[in-house]
Coordinates of C-alpha atoms in Angstrom, one line a residue:
Chain A
M1 CA 8.0 -5.0 -5.2
D2 CA 5.4 -2.4 -5.0
V3 CA 6.1 0.7 -7.2
F4 CA 8.1 1.4 -9.9
A5 CA 8.7 4.9 -10.9
T6 CA 10.2 6.7 -13.8
G7 CA 11.5 10.2 -14.6
Q8 CA 10.9 12.4 -16.9
H9 CA 13.8 14.4 -18.7
H10 CA 14.4 15.8 -21.7
N11 CA 18.5 15.9 -21.8
P12 CA 21.4 13.5 -21.6
P13 CA 22.9 12.1 -19.8
F14 CA 19.5 11.0 -18.6
V15 CA 17.2 8.5 -20.6
A16 CA 14.0 8.3 -18.7
P17 CA 11.1 9.4 -21.1
A18 CA 10.1 12.7 -21.9
N19 CA 6.5 11.6 -21.5
P20 CA 6.6 8.9 -18.5
P21 CA 2.8 7.1 -19.6
I22 CA 4.4 5.9 -22.8
L23 CA 7.2 3.8 -20.8
M24 CA 3.8 3.3 -18.1
A25 CA 1.9 1.6 -20.3
H26 CA 4.6 -0.7 -21.6
V27 CA 5.6 -2.2 -18.4
A28 CA 2.1 -2.0 -17.1
A29 CA 1.5 -4.3 -20.4
Q30 CA 3.6 -6.5 -19.2
T31 CA 2.7 -7.1 -15.3
K32 CA -0.1 -7.8 -13.7
N33 CA -0.1 -5.9 -9.9
I34 CA 3.1 -3.5 -9.4
Q35 CA 2.0 0.2 -9.2
L36 CA 3.3 2.3 -11.8
S37 CA 4.2 6.1 -11.1
T38 CA 6.7 8.9 -11.7
A39 CA 9.6 10.8 -10.1
T40 CA 8.9 13.1 -11.2
T41 CA 6.5 14.5 -13.9
L42 CA 7.3 17.8 -15.1
I43 CA 4.4 19.8 -13.9
T44 CA 6.0 23.4 -14.5
T45 CA 7.1 22.7 -18.5
T46 CA 4.1 19.8 -19.5
D47 CA 1.3 21.2 -20.7
P48 CA -1.5 20.3 -18.1
V49 CA -3.8 19.4 -20.4
R50 CA -1.2 16.8 -21.9
I51 CA -1.1 15.2 -18.6
A52 CA -4.8 14.9 -17.8
E53 CA -5.0 13.1 -20.9
D54 CA -1.8 11.5 -21.1
Y55 CA -2.1 9.6 -17.3
S56 CA -5.8 8.8 -17.8
Y57 CA -5.2 6.8 -20.5
V58 CA -2.6 5.2 -18.9
Q59 CA -4.7 4.9 -15.7
H60 CA -7.2 2.9 -18.3
L61 CA -4.6 0.9 -19.6
A62 CA -3.4 -0.3 -16.2
D63 CA -6.7 -1.0 -14.9
G64 CA -5.8 1.9 -11.9
R65 CA -2.4 0.8 -11.1
V66 CA -1.5 4.8 -11.9
D67 CA -0.2 7.3 -9.9
L68 CA 2.2 10.3 -10.3
T69 CA 4.6 12.7 -8.4
M70 CA 4.6 15.9 -9.1
G71 CA 8.1 17.7 -9.5
R72 CA 9.5 21.2 -11.0
G73 CA 12.6 19.8 -12.3
N74 CA 16.3 19.8 -11.9
T75 CA 17.4 21.3 -15.3
G76 CA 17.4 25.0 -15.8
P77 CA 17.4 25.3 -19.4
V78 CA 14.3 22.6 -19.7
Y79 CA 12.2 25.6 -19.1
P80 CA 13.6 28.0 -21.9
W81 CA 13.2 24.8 -24.6
F82 CA 9.2 24.7 -23.6
G83 CA 9.0 28.2 -23.8
K84 CA 8.7 28.9 -19.8
D85 CA 10.9 31.0 -17.3
I86 CA 12.6 29.3 -14.3
R87 CA 11.9 32.4 -12.3
Q88 CA 8.0 31.7 -12.6
G89 CA 8.7 27.7 -11.3
I90 CA 6.3 28.5 -8.2
P91 CA 3.6 30.0 -9.9
L92 CA 3.8 27.2 -13.1
A93 CA 3.3 24.7 -10.3
V94 CA 0.7 26.1 -8.6
E95 CA -1.7 27.3 -11.7
N96 CA -0.7 24.5 -14.0
Y97 CA -1.8 21.8 -11.2
Q98 CA -5.2 23.5 -10.5
L99 CA -5.6 23.4 -14.4
L100 CA -4.8 19.7 -14.2
Y101 CA -7.0 19.0 -11.0
R102 CA -9.8 20.6 -12.9
L103 CA -9.7 18.9 -15.8
W104 CA -9.9 15.3 -13.8
H105 CA -12.5 16.6 -11.8
E106 CA -15.0 18.7 -13.6
E107 CA -16.4 17.7 -17.2
N108 CA -16.4 21.0 -18.7
V109 CA -13.6 23.3 -18.0
D110 CA -13.3 27.2 -18.7
F111 CA -10.4 28.3 -18.0
S112 CA -8.2 31.5 -18.6
G113 CA -4.4 31.7 -17.1
R114 CA -0.9 33.6 -16.8
F115 CA 1.4 30.5 -18.5
R116 CA -0.7 28.4 -21.2
T117 CA -3.7 29.8 -24.2
P118 CA -7.4 29.7 -22.2
L119 CA -9.9 26.8 -22.3
Q120 CA -13.4 27.2 -22.9
G121 CA -15.9 24.3 -21.9
F122 CA -12.8 21.7 -22.7
T123 CA -13.3 18.5 -21.4
A124 CA -10.0 16.4 -20.9
T125 CA -10.4 12.4 -22.4
P126 CA -10.7 10.4 -21.5
R127 CA -12.2 11.1 -18.2
P128 CA -10.3 9.5 -15.1
L129 CA -11.0 5.5 -14.5
D130 CA -13.9 5.0 -12.4
D131 CA -14.4 9.1 -12.2
V132 CA -11.5 8.8 -10.0
A133 CA -8.2 11.1 -11.0
P134 CA -4.8 9.0 -10.3
F135 CA -3.5 9.8 -7.2
V136 CA -0.9 12.5 -7.0
W137 CA 2.3 13.5 -5.0
H138 CA 4.2 16.5 -4.5
G139 CA 7.8 16.3 -4.5
S140 CA 10.1 19.3 -3.6
I141 CA 13.6 19.1 -2.2
R142 CA 13.6 23.0 -0.6
S143 CA 10.7 24.8 -1.6
P144 CA 7.8 24.9 1.6
E145 CA 5.3 25.7 -1.1
I146 CA 5.1 22.6 -2.9
P147 CA 4.5 20.8 1.0
E148 CA 1.9 23.6 1.4
Q149 CA 0.2 22.9 -2.3
A150 CA -0.1 19.4 -1.4
A151 CA -1.8 19.5 1.8
F152 CA -3.9 22.1 0.4
Y153 CA -5.5 19.8 -2.0
G154 CA -4.7 16.2 0.6
D155 CA -2.3 15.1 -2.0
G156 CA 0.6 13.1 -0.8
F157 CA 4.0 14.8 -0.4
F158 CA 6.9 13.1 -1.8
H159 CA 10.8 14.3 -0.3
N160 CA 13.0 12.7 -2.2
N161 CA 15.4 12.4 0.3
I162 CA 19.0 11.7 -1.4
F163 CA 20.7 15.0 -1.6
W164 CA 20.1 16.4 1.4
N165 CA 20.8 15.7 5.0
K166 CA 17.9 14.6 7.1
E167 CA 17.4 17.6 9.1
H168 CA 16.1 19.5 6.1
T169 CA 13.9 16.2 4.9
E170 CA 12.4 16.4 8.7
R171 CA 11.4 20.1 8.6
M172 CA 9.7 19.9 5.0
V173 CA 7.7 16.7 5.9
D174 CA 6.9 18.5 9.4
F175 CA 5.5 21.3 7.7
Y176 CA 3.5 19.2 5.4
R177 CA 1.8 17.4 8.0
Q178 CA 1.5 20.0 10.3
R179 CA -0.5 21.8 7.3
Y180 CA -2.0 18.7 6.0
E181 CA -4.2 18.6 9.5
Y182 CA -4.6 22.5 9.4
Y183 CA -6.7 21.8 6.2
G184 CA -8.5 19.2 7.4
H185 CA -7.6 16.4 5.6
G186 CA -6.8 14.1 8.6
S187 CA -4.7 14.2 11.6
Y188 CA -1.2 15.3 11.8
D189 CA 0.3 11.5 11.7
Q190 CA -2.3 10.5 8.8
A191 CA -0.4 12.9 6.0
I192 CA 0.6 10.8 2.9
V193 CA 4.2 10.9 3.0
G194 CA 6.6 9.1 0.5
L195 CA 10.6 9.1 0.8
G196 CA 13.5 8.2 -1.6
G197 CA 16.4 6.9 -0.8
Q198 CA 19.8 5.5 -2.6
V199 CA 21.2 1.9 -1.6
F200 CA 23.9 0.1 -2.8
I201 CA 23.8 -3.7 -1.6
R202 CA 26.0 -7.1 -1.3
K203 CA 25.1 -9.7 1.5
N204 CA 28.7 -8.3 2.6
S205 CA 29.2 -5.1 3.6
Q206 CA 32.6 -5.1 2.5
D207 CA 32.0 -6.2 -1.0
A208 CA 29.1 -3.4 -1.2
K209 CA 31.7 -0.8 -0.5
R210 CA 34.5 -1.9 -2.7
E211 CA 32.1 -2.7 -5.5
F212 CA 30.0 0.4 -5.0
R213 CA 33.3 2.7 -4.9
P214 CA 34.7 3.4 -8.6
Y215 CA 30.9 4.2 -9.3
F216 CA 30.0 6.5 -6.4
D217 CA 33.2 8.2 -7.3
N218 CA 32.6 8.9 -10.9
A219 CA 29.6 9.4 -10.7
P220 CA 27.3 12.1 -12.6
V221 CA 25.6 14.1 -9.8
Y222 CA 28.0 13.7 -6.7
G223 CA 31.1 12.0 -8.5
H224 CA 35.0 13.5 -7.7
G225 CA 33.2 15.6 -4.4
P226 CA 32.7 13.8 -1.1
S227 CA 34.0 10.7 -0.4
M228 CA 31.8 7.6 -0.1
E229 CA 31.9 7.5 3.6
D230 CA 30.9 11.5 4.4
F231 CA 28.1 11.0 1.8
T232 CA 26.6 8.0 3.4
S233 CA 26.8 10.1 7.1
Q234 CA 25.5 13.4 5.0
T235 CA 22.7 11.9 3.2
P236 CA 20.6 8.6 3.5
L237 CA 22.8 6.6 1.1
T238 CA 23.7 3.4 2.2
V239 CA 26.2 1.0 1.0
G240 CA 26.4 -1.9 2.8
S241 CA 24.3 -4.9 3.6
P242 CA 20.9 -6.2 3.4
Q243 CA 20.5 -5.8 7.1
E244 CA 22.3 -2.6 7.1
V245 CA 20.0 -1.2 4.4
I246 CA 17.2 -2.7 6.4
E247 CA 18.1 -0.5 9.8
R248 CA 19.5 2.6 7.8
T249 CA 15.7 2.5 6.5
L250 CA 14.0 1.9 9.3
S251 CA 15.4 5.0 10.9
F252 CA 13.7 7.5 8.4
R253 CA 10.5 6.6 10.5
D254 CA 12.3 8.6 13.2
Y255 CA 12.2 11.6 11.3
A256 CA 9.3 11.3 9.0
G257 CA 7.0 9.6 11.0
D258 CA 4.8 6.8 9.5
Y259 CA 4.8 6.8 5.7
Q260 CA 3.8 5.5 3.4
R261 CA 5.8 5.0 0.2
Q262 CA 9.4 4.2 0.2
L263 CA 11.0 4.5 -3.3
F264 CA 14.6 4.0 -4.1
L265 CA 17.2 5.4 -6.6
M266 CA 18.3 1.9 -8.2
D267 CA 19.8 2.4 -11.9
H268 CA 22.1 5.3 -11.9
A269 CA 25.8 6.4 -11.8
G270 CA 26.8 3.9 -14.5
L271 CA 25.8 0.7 -12.7
P272 CA 25.9 -2.1 -15.4
L273 CA 22.1 -3.5 -16.1
K274 CA 23.4 -7.0 -14.7
T275 CA 24.5 -5.3 -11.6
V276 CA 21.3 -3.3 -11.1
L277 CA 19.0 -6.3 -11.8
E278 CA 20.6 -8.3 -9.1
Q279 CA 20.2 -5.3 -6.4
L280 CA 16.8 -5.6 -7.9
D281 CA 16.9 -9.1 -6.7
L282 CA 19.0 -8.3 -3.0
L283 CA 16.2 -5.5 -2.7
G284 CA 12.9 -7.9 -3.1
E285 CA 14.1 -11.0 -1.6
E286 CA 16.2 -9.4 1.3
V287 CA 15.0 -6.3 2.5
F288 CA 11.5 -5.5 1.3
P289 CA 10.1 -8.4 3.0
V290 CA 11.5 -7.2 6.7
L291 CA 10.8 -3.5 5.7
R292 CA 7.1 -4.3 5.1
K293 CA 6.8 -6.6 8.1
E294 CA 8.4 -3.9 10.7
F295 CA 7.2 -1.0 9.1
D296 CA 3.2 -2.8 9.6
A297 CA 4.0 -3.6 13.1
L298 CA 5.4 0.2 13.7
R299 CA 2.5 1.5 12.4
P300 CA -0.9 2.5 14.1
A301 CA -4.1 1.6 13.0
H302 CA -5.2 4.6 12.0
V303 CA -2.4 5.8 9.9
P304 CA -3.7 4.9 6.5
E305 CA -1.3 2.7 4.6
A306 CA -0.7 3.9 0.2
P307 CA -3.4 4.7 -1.9
T308 CA -4.3 2.7 -4.3
H309 CA -7.2 2.7 -7.0
E310 CA -9.6 0.4 -5.2
S311 CA -9.0 2.6 -1.9
L312 CA -9.8 5.7 -3.8
V313 CA -12.7 4.5 -5.6
A314 CA -14.1 3.5 -2.2
R315 CA -13.6 6.9 -0.7
H316 CA -15.0 8.7 -3.8
K317 CA -18.2 6.3 -3.6
A318 CA -18.1 7.1 0.2
G319 CA -18.4 11.0 -0.5
K320 CA -15.1 11.2 1.4
D321 CA -12.7 12.7 -1.4
P322 CA -10.5 15.8 -0.2
I323 CA -12.2 19.2 -0.3
P324 CA -9.5 21.4 -1.8
G325 CA -8.3 23.6 0.9
G326 CA -10.5 21.9 3.5
D327 CA -14.1 21.5 4.4
P328 CA -16.4 23.7 6.5
D329 CA -15.4 21.5 9.3
S330 CA -11.7 22.5 8.7
Q331 CA -9.2 25.1 11.0
A332 CA -8.3 26.6 7.4
A333 CA -12.3 27.2 6.5
K334 CA -12.7 28.7 10.4
D335 CA -10.0 30.9 9.4
R336 CA -11.1 31.7 6.2
A337 CA -14.6 33.0 7.5
K338 CA -13.1 35.1 10.7
Q339 CA -10.8 36.9 7.8
A340 CA -14.2 37.0 6.0
E341 CA -16.2 38.5 8.7
A342 CA -13.3 40.9 9.8
A343 CA -13.1 42.0 6.3
Q344 CA -16.6 43.0 6.5
R345 CA -17.1 44.8 9.3
D346 CA -13.7 46.9 8.1
H347 CA -16.2 47.6 4.9
E348 CA -19.4 48.3 7.1
N349 CA -17.1 50.7 9.3
S350 CA -15.6 52.3 6.5
K351 CA -19.1 53.1 5.0
Chain B
M1 CA 22.9 46.6 29.6
T2 CA 25.6 44.8 28.4
D3 CA 25.1 42.5 25.0
R4 CA 27.8 40.0 23.4
L5 CA 28.6 41.0 20.1
T6 CA 29.8 38.4 17.5
L7 CA 32.3 39.4 14.9
A8 CA 33.1 37.0 11.9
V9 CA 36.8 37.0 10.0
V10 CA 36.3 34.9 6.9
T11 CA 40.3 34.5 5.8
A12 CA 41.1 33.2 2.3
G13 CA 44.5 32.9 3.5
L14 CA 46.6 29.7 2.8
S15 CA 49.8 29.8 4.3
E16 CA 50.0 28.6 7.9
D17 CA 51.0 32.1 8.9
S18 CA 49.2 34.1 6.6
T19 CA 49.3 37.6 6.4
T20 CA 45.9 37.9 5.0
T21 CA 44.5 36.1 8.5
R22 CA 46.7 38.3 10.2
L23 CA 45.6 41.4 8.7
G24 CA 41.2 40.4 9.3
E25 CA 42.6 39.7 12.9
A26 CA 44.4 42.9 13.6
I27 CA 41.0 44.7 12.4
A28 CA 38.4 42.5 14.9
K29 CA 40.9 43.1 17.2
A30 CA 40.7 47.1 16.8
A31 CA 37.1 47.1 16.4
S32 CA 37.0 45.0 19.5
G33 CA 38.8 47.6 21.6
V34 CA 36.5 50.0 20.6
V35 CA 33.4 47.9 21.4
E36 CA 34.8 46.9 24.8
Q37 CA 35.4 50.7 25.5
A38 CA 31.8 51.2 25.2
G39 CA 31.4 48.7 28.0
Q40 CA 30.1 45.7 25.5
H41 CA 32.0 42.6 24.6
L42 CA 33.0 41.2 21.4
D43 CA 33.6 37.3 20.4
I44 CA 35.7 37.2 17.5
K45 CA 34.8 34.3 15.3
V46 CA 38.0 33.4 12.8
I47 CA 37.0 31.3 9.6
S48 CA 40.0 30.0 8.0
L49 CA 38.5 29.0 4.3
R50 CA 41.4 26.8 4.1
D51 CA 40.0 24.4 6.2
L52 CA 36.6 24.3 4.5
A53 CA 38.1 23.9 1.0
H54 CA 37.5 20.6 0.6
G55 CA 34.1 20.7 1.9
L56 CA 33.5 24.1 -0.2
T57 CA 33.9 22.1 -3.1
D58 CA 31.6 19.0 -2.7
M59 CA 28.8 21.6 -1.7
M60 CA 29.6 23.1 -5.2
I61 CA 29.3 19.8 -6.5
T62 CA 26.3 17.8 -4.3
H63 CA 24.6 21.2 -2.3
V64 CA 25.1 19.0 0.7
A65 CA 27.4 21.0 3.5
S66 CA 29.3 19.3 5.2
P67 CA 28.9 20.3 9.4
A68 CA 32.1 22.5 9.3
V69 CA 31.1 24.2 6.2
Q70 CA 27.3 24.6 7.8
D71 CA 28.9 26.0 11.0
A72 CA 30.9 28.4 9.2
I73 CA 27.8 29.5 7.4
D74 CA 25.7 29.7 10.3
T75 CA 28.6 31.5 12.1
V76 CA 28.2 34.3 9.4
L77 CA 24.8 34.3 9.5
N78 CA 24.3 35.4 13.2
A79 CA 27.4 37.7 13.5
D80 CA 27.0 40.9 14.2
G81 CA 29.7 42.0 11.9
L82 CA 31.6 40.8 9.0
V83 CA 35.7 41.0 8.0
A84 CA 36.4 39.6 5.2
A85 CA 39.8 38.9 3.7
S86 CA 41.7 37.8 0.6
P87 CA 44.9 37.5 -0.8
T88 CA 45.1 38.8 -4.5
Y89 CA 45.4 36.2 -6.8
K90 CA 45.5 38.0 -10.6
A91 CA 44.0 41.1 -10.1
S92 CA 41.1 40.0 -8.0
Y93 CA 40.1 38.2 -4.8
S94 CA 41.3 34.0 -4.4
G95 CA 39.0 31.6 -5.9
L96 CA 38.7 29.9 -2.8
F97 CA 37.4 33.4 -1.1
K98 CA 34.9 33.8 -3.8
Q99 CA 33.4 29.6 -3.5
F100 CA 32.3 30.4 0.2
F101 CA 30.2 33.8 -1.0
D102 CA 28.9 31.4 -3.7
V103 CA 27.5 29.2 -1.3
I104 CA 25.8 31.6 1.1
D105 CA 22.2 32.0 0.4
E106 CA 21.5 35.7 -1.4
S107 CA 20.2 37.5 1.7
A108 CA 22.4 35.8 4.7
L109 CA 24.5 39.2 4.4
E110 CA 21.9 41.7 4.1
N111 CA 22.5 44.9 6.2
L112 CA 25.5 43.1 7.8
P113 CA 28.5 45.6 8.9
T114 CA 31.4 44.6 6.4
V115 CA 35.3 45.5 6.2
I116 CA 36.9 44.5 3.3
A117 CA 40.7 43.4 3.5
A118 CA 43.4 42.3 1.0
T119 CA 47.2 41.6 1.1
G120 CA 49.3 41.3 -2.3
G121 CA 52.6 41.2 -3.0
S122 CA 53.0 44.5 -4.6
P123 CA 50.9 48.0 -4.0
R124 CA 49.9 48.1 -7.5
H125 CA 47.1 46.3 -6.6
S126 CA 45.2 47.8 -4.0
L127 CA 42.2 48.5 -6.0
V128 CA 41.2 45.3 -6.0
L129 CA 39.1 46.2 -3.0
D130 CA 37.3 48.3 -5.3
T131 CA 37.0 46.4 -8.3
A132 CA 36.2 43.2 -6.9
M133 CA 35.4 42.6 -3.3
R134 CA 33.2 45.7 -2.6
P135 CA 31.3 44.7 -5.5
L136 CA 30.7 41.1 -5.0
L137 CA 29.4 42.3 -1.0
S138 CA 27.4 45.0 -2.7
Y139 CA 25.6 42.0 -4.9
L140 CA 25.2 40.2 -1.4
K141 CA 23.8 43.7 -0.2
A142 CA 25.9 44.0 2.8
L143 CA 26.7 47.5 4.4
V144 CA 30.1 47.3 3.0
L145 CA 32.1 50.2 5.3
P146 CA 34.2 53.1 2.8
L147 CA 36.8 51.8 4.7
G148 CA 38.9 49.2 3.7
I149 CA 42.6 47.6 3.9
Y150 CA 44.8 46.6 1.5
A151 CA 48.3 45.3 2.8
A152 CA 51.2 45.2 0.3
S153 CA 54.1 43.2 1.8
E154 CA 56.3 46.0 2.3
D155 CA 53.6 47.8 4.6
W156 CA 54.2 44.9 6.9
G157 CA 57.3 47.4 7.7
H158 CA 55.4 50.4 8.4
A159 CA 53.7 51.4 11.5
D160 CA 51.4 53.3 9.0
L161 CA 49.9 49.9 8.8
Q162 CA 48.7 49.8 12.3
R163 CA 47.5 52.9 12.0
R164 CA 45.0 52.0 9.3
I165 CA 44.3 49.3 10.9
D166 CA 42.9 51.1 13.9
R167 CA 41.2 54.0 11.9
V168 CA 38.9 50.9 9.8
G169 CA 38.5 48.9 13.5
A170 CA 36.7 51.9 15.0
S171 CA 34.4 52.6 12.3
L172 CA 33.8 49.1 12.3
G173 CA 33.8 49.0 15.8
T174 CA 31.1 52.0 15.9
M175 CA 29.2 50.4 13.4
L176 CA 28.3 47.6 15.4
L177 CA 27.8 49.2 18.8
A178 CA 25.3 51.4 16.8
G179 CA 23.8 48.4 15.4
S180 CA 23.4 46.9 19.1
P181 CA 21.0 46.9 21.8
G182 CA 23.0 48.1 24.2
G183 CA 23.6 51.1 22.0
A184 CA 26.1 54.0 21.6
S185 CA 26.6 56.2 23.6
G186 CA 22.8 57.2 24.1
S187 CA 22.8 59.6 21.3
F188 CA 20.2 57.7 19.4
D189 CA 17.6 55.4 20.1
A190 CA 19.8 52.0 18.8
D191 CA 16.5 49.6 20.0
A192 CA 14.3 51.6 17.4
A193 CA 17.0 51.6 14.7
R194 CA 17.8 47.5 15.2
P195 CA 15.2 46.3 13.0
G196 CA 17.0 48.4 10.6
L197 CA 20.2 47.7 10.9
R198 CA 20.4 44.4 12.3
R199 CA 19.3 41.7 9.6
E200 CA 16.9 39.1 10.8
V201 CA 17.9 35.5 10.1
K202 CA 14.9 34.5 7.7
D203 CA 13.5 31.0 8.7
E204 CA 12.2 29.7 5.1
F205 CA 8.8 28.2 7.1
S206 CA 8.1 31.0 8.6
N207 CA 6.4 32.9 5.8
V208 CA 5.4 30.4 3.1
P209 CA 2.5 32.0 1.5
D210 CA -1.3 30.7 2.3
F211 CA -1.7 28.4 -0.5
A212 CA -4.9 30.2 -1.3
S213 CA -3.0 33.4 -2.1
L214 CA -0.8 31.6 -4.1
L215 CA -3.4 30.6 -6.4
A216 CA -5.0 33.7 -6.7
S217 CA -1.9 35.1 -7.9
V218 CA -2.4 32.4 -11.2
G219 CA -5.3 31.7 -13.1
S220 CA -7.7 29.2 -12.7

């Protein structure tokens, strides 16, 4: 297993931490190799100053094994609980992330915005490990502004890919890839894509279906709704043998292209701890080795693997950090120059 | 030129031979007569919510539309006109009727010529059109025609019902023609009026603001 990601929640039935770095630090202290991430960090209702400080801190504690995924949240009342307005979800995500980005990339930040108190000459501490901020994924199910944001910064895009039909995931990923190329961070197929997934595995397919059905039928999110068979055909949920899970997961590549991260929703629907641990064993022993081999064999050489702290440090040292909005050679920069020229001409003409 | 127009009939009638469905279809047929007289053709697509009841409930819970529910939503989205028909339950439209409009996008019905129709056991509920159905469809920005039809059980025994149906059908048919590129008997330039009258089916990816403008709208 390469990655563990925790959610951030402020309400039952979720038991995820309100501040993920607490759990990440705990796991980091007990592990050596696994990458620690979030799914997701609430960029809308968490103060970006605290995100900058807490995730930098845990990045040091974990020797760089930290990245994070930005999300806007799935629970309406969280906004008012933290003094925010859900109708401002997108502007909050835009302003807060821009501030977070600056806090990680600039030592002294002057800031004034719509959503938090201004800052004058503020320095977020600790500074990111090796002066390289944790890698950021931006997650969204259906708002195209978020893949646009991810592409602008040259960050990753994550689609949870579980509660939606694949056609929708496909469009979001396609849009992100187009915009990533437009902003000049790499070609269409080099954009950094992560997907979610949801599986229940037993050696024998029928055993998996029989055992998971009562949990599915009563699950907090989709219980008492569609049949497990309908939900399986309409969303990426897979209930079956390791081979079925492998085949289904490989099929994600057909609509998302070569992608860099696959997460699975594992601890949910009231599954007992023992069952969840068995699921992790089955994933680790039977599914991941095959998936890793197959995906690696299919991925062309010019398509990067998921970023790690080491790869980001190397990129930083090589002076190849992505420039928000694109470097001067990007189509985006050329279009901006053209627009500025046209505006200048209009200005001259109106004199 | 001729153009094929499409009319969606959304009916929440539940029984096998439902008067609600019958009423909706009769209005569609009357509208179709008017459209064909003008040399155009009207495709009538009946969406029986009874067949979608499970799918609509599933969608409420999971946000995932079954293929049948998605088809129905797309049919309404792409239609040139709508007949929305419900039985009267407890002084309002039925829950099933509301469920369909609950899962449709806020802007899906914008400027869509719409006739409201309801059935009930007693003529005393005739205001359901104006107290329940019209506010709902107005909220969704449909172009709800002033004429609607309420049919009580006893109305099915009077020729007057057909006259009312024909009258509503005529006003709907005229609206449909006014919005069609073929035009309504050349009395005005329908092509020029079209962008205002006909809704544009919005593609949510076609108009994503450039990120720089999003950034410019907040602090930095």
